[in-house]
XYZ file of C-alpha atoms in Angstrom:
238
model
C -11.081 57.726 -22.482
C -14.087 55.456 -22.727
C -14.834 52.949 -20.005
C -14.821 49.289 -21.113
C -18.327 47.943 -21.368
C -19.545 45.061 -19.153
C -18.750 42.441 -21.803
C -15.143 43.685 -22.151
C -14.698 43.671 -18.349
C -16.062 40.126 -18.177
C -13.716 38.891 -20.889
C -10.738 40.541 -19.218
C -11.569 38.889 -15.883
C -11.802 35.447 -17.484
C -8.437 35.968 -19.176
C -6.732 36.544 -15.818
C -8.289 33.589 -13.978
C -6.291 30.814 -15.690
C -3.040 32.522 -14.662
C -4.110 32.516 -11.008
C -5.214 28.876 -11.239
C -1.946 27.908 -12.919
C 0.028 29.441 -10.085
C -2.035 27.539 -7.506
C -1.627 24.274 -9.384
C 2.110 24.836 -9.813
C 2.489 25.569 -6.115
C 0.426 22.491 -5.237
C 2.715 20.345 -7.398
C 5.763 21.666 -5.561
C 4.140 21.056 -2.176
C 3.080 17.531 -3.110
C 6.559 16.751 -4.413
C 8.166 18.060 -1.220
C 5.788 16.156 1.075
C 6.415 12.841 -0.662
C 10.162 13.428 -0.858
C 10.422 14.247 2.858
C 8.357 11.282 4.052
C 9.823 7.869 4.891
C 6.384 6.342 4.324
C 3.991 6.578 1.360
C 1.893 9.761 1.558
C -1.868 9.708 1.064
C -3.674 12.078 -1.275
C -5.836 13.206 1.650
C -2.700 14.299 3.549
C -1.543 16.318 0.542
C -4.999 17.840 -0.009
C -4.958 19.260 3.528
C -1.821 21.243 2.719
C -2.640 22.824 -0.629
C -5.239 25.301 -1.829
C -8.829 24.096 -1.835
C -10.247 22.811 -5.096
C -6.942 21.411 -6.377
C -7.300 18.108 -8.239
C -4.804 16.051 -6.257
C -5.082 12.817 -8.324
C -4.389 14.802 -11.499
C -1.376 16.499 -9.910
C 0.052 13.179 -8.734
C -0.408 11.602 -12.148
C 1.418 14.555 -13.734
C 4.291 14.220 -11.273
C 4.361 10.486 -11.934
C 4.754 11.167 -15.653
C 7.459 13.792 -14.970
C 9.521 11.259 -13.019
C 8.825 8.262 -15.280
C 12.200 8.377 -17.071
C 14.334 9.547 -14.148
C 16.506 7.656 -11.671
C 13.713 7.755 -9.118
C 10.075 7.174 -9.948
C 6.922 8.377 -8.231
C 4.876 5.262 -7.529
C 1.456 4.596 -6.044
C 1.249 2.183 -3.131
C -2.191 1.242 -1.842
C -3.629 4.657 -2.721
C -0.619 6.575 -1.356
C 2.501 7.932 -3.094
C 6.242 7.419 -2.641
C 9.524 7.970 -4.470
C 11.340 4.741 -5.307
C 14.488 3.873 -7.247
C 13.715 3.117 -10.889
C 13.307 -0.642 -11.270
C 16.050 -0.929 -13.907
C 18.564 0.742 -11.558
C 17.811 -1.280 -8.431
C 20.929 -3.440 -8.957
C 23.123 -0.360 -8.489
C 21.592 0.403 -5.101
C 21.520 -3.188 -3.859
C 25.236 -3.553 -4.537
C 25.981 -1.212 -1.650
C 23.252 -2.431 0.708
C 23.898 -4.891 3.490
C 22.586 -8.347 2.710
C 19.010 -8.812 3.826
C 18.223 -12.040 5.638
C 16.316 -14.312 3.305
C 12.926 -15.653 4.306
C 12.660 -19.365 4.924
C 10.538 -21.481 2.611
C 7.925 -21.750 5.379
C 7.796 -17.955 5.794
C 7.402 -17.453 2.040
C 4.559 -19.979 1.938
C 2.787 -18.354 4.867
C 3.237 -14.870 3.397
C 1.804 -16.014 0.055
C -1.192 -17.646 1.728
C -1.924 -14.513 3.756
C -1.576 -12.285 0.686
C -3.972 -14.304 -1.465
C -6.409 -15.584 1.175
C -6.695 -12.645 3.597
C -8.426 -12.321 5.946
C -7.113 -15.691 7.105
C -6.555 -17.293 10.504
C -3.562 -19.307 11.636
C -5.674 -22.479 11.615
C -6.720 -21.779 8.021
C -3.083 -21.241 7.022
C -2.180 -24.598 8.541
C -5.101 -26.249 6.777
C -3.923 -24.883 3.411
C -0.270 -25.818 3.996
C -1.029 -29.153 5.624
C 1.525 -28.540 8.374
C 1.673 -26.619 11.625
C 2.848 -23.008 11.473
C 5.287 -21.943 14.158
C 4.834 -18.692 16.025
C 8.368 -17.746 14.977
C 7.387 -17.776 11.306
C 4.585 -15.282 11.885
C 6.834 -13.210 14.143
C 9.391 -12.847 11.327
C 6.725 -11.599 8.916
C 5.337 -9.151 11.465
C 8.785 -7.849 12.378
C 9.378 -7.215 8.674
C 6.188 -5.135 8.708
C 4.530 -7.199 5.966
C 1.789 -8.897 8.007
C -0.635 -7.473 10.554
C -3.544 -8.497 12.744
C -6.755 -7.474 10.950
C -9.538 -8.439 13.345
C -11.174 -11.377 15.082
C -13.341 -13.936 13.322
C -16.914 -14.253 14.582
C -16.573 -17.973 15.210
C -16.014 -20.042 18.384
C -12.733 -19.031 19.980
C -12.732 -15.746 18.027
C -9.457 -16.482 16.204
C -7.353 -13.552 15.022
C -7.406 -12.814 11.295
C -4.245 -11.847 9.439
C -3.631 -9.628 6.417
C -0.820 -7.860 4.589
C 0.287 -4.262 5.084
C 1.109 -1.268 2.905
C 4.807 -2.014 3.564
C 4.265 -5.424 1.947
C 2.973 -3.754 -1.223
C 5.767 -1.190 -1.126
C 8.535 -3.772 -0.708
C 7.321 -5.959 -3.558
C 6.585 -3.038 -5.899
C 2.796 -3.497 -5.975
C 0.342 -0.610 -6.249
C -2.463 -2.752 -4.843
C -3.276 -6.378 -4.122
C -4.846 -6.871 -7.546
C -1.280 -6.595 -8.922
C -0.302 -9.893 -7.281
C 0.667 -12.414 -9.972
C -2.050 -14.787 -11.155
C -1.883 -18.521 -11.730
C -0.410 -18.313 -15.248
C 2.229 -15.780 -14.156
C 3.295 -17.984 -11.256
C 3.572 -20.991 -13.562
C 5.537 -18.964 -16.110
C 7.983 -17.860 -13.407
C 8.538 -21.491 -12.423
C 6.983 -20.993 -8.992
C 4.343 -23.657 -9.596
C 4.827 -27.133 -10.949
C 3.456 -27.930 -14.391
C 1.718 -30.961 -12.882
C -0.511 -29.125 -10.417
C -3.994 -30.571 -9.737
C -6.657 -29.714 -12.316
C -8.872 -28.104 -9.668
C -6.052 -25.964 -8.230
C -6.842 -22.246 -8.171
C -5.592 -19.008 -6.676
C -8.295 -16.842 -5.086
C -8.740 -13.227 -6.096
C -7.061 -11.092 -3.405
C -9.205 -8.914 -1.168
C -9.348 -5.394 -2.617
C -10.194 -3.546 0.585
C -8.748 -3.236 4.094
C -12.249 -2.936 5.536
C -13.350 -5.701 7.881
C -15.533 -8.394 6.358
C -18.958 -9.307 7.713
C -17.529 -12.122 9.837
C -14.758 -10.012 11.407
C -14.782 -7.841 14.523
C -12.231 -5.041 14.974
C -9.157 -5.573 17.139
C -9.542 -3.824 20.509
C -6.973 -2.797 23.119
C -7.974 -5.820 25.206
C -7.307 -8.042 22.211
C -3.854 -6.513 21.784
C -3.127 -7.059 25.479
C -4.259 -10.666 25.168
C -2.004 -11.144 22.145
C 0.930 -9.692 24.086
C 1.329 -6.651 21.847
C 0.426 -4.152 24.586
C 1.092 -4.381 28.334
C -2.036 -4.941 30.471
C -3.956 -1.769 31.319
C -2.893 -0.184 34.581
C 0.457 -1.991 34.702
C 3.440 0.055 35.756
C 6.268 0.851 33.355
């Protein structure tokens, strides 16, 4: 029997490689699917990448899974760069029928939430300036308890006021992949959420596309959290 020449050996090796790669990709898909399914929170691509074979194209895998679930009762959706399974939008009425009634937000809370979403990073004083009325602490507390609003940082201005922004849970709850998916002026008018007689110079700012602090913000420290009453003072007994 003659030995295969170098060219034949090379061709044979290349023919086997795709099978190995396919198995790795298939296994990575199963792992990614399991990780997202088992998590109560959206799962980042970095988290998935740490648990599969090196060199796997995670974004491509997630897009394939998204397509696989597109016509099913649950969909794979992207939320702020992370992934989660959610009930298909056209079936949400079936689920909500059996859910306990969720307390509705007050008009003031909705206004404050909208201002934070579109104007973040924004301070309480800036919210009050936009609304033209004082904002109660209870209104902000409701939004924070819902997990939709968070402290971002502290503004580099006298008094160092706290800046506010939305959270990933906010995007998840309202079915948004990212802040750029917030409705624009024409969409809000079409939905009847804005009057047809709004001022000519009225505009909605483009939402911030990044969670990174801006140039005029400092990060929140543990001392800041203690001052805001979120953490007990250091050294205090339980």
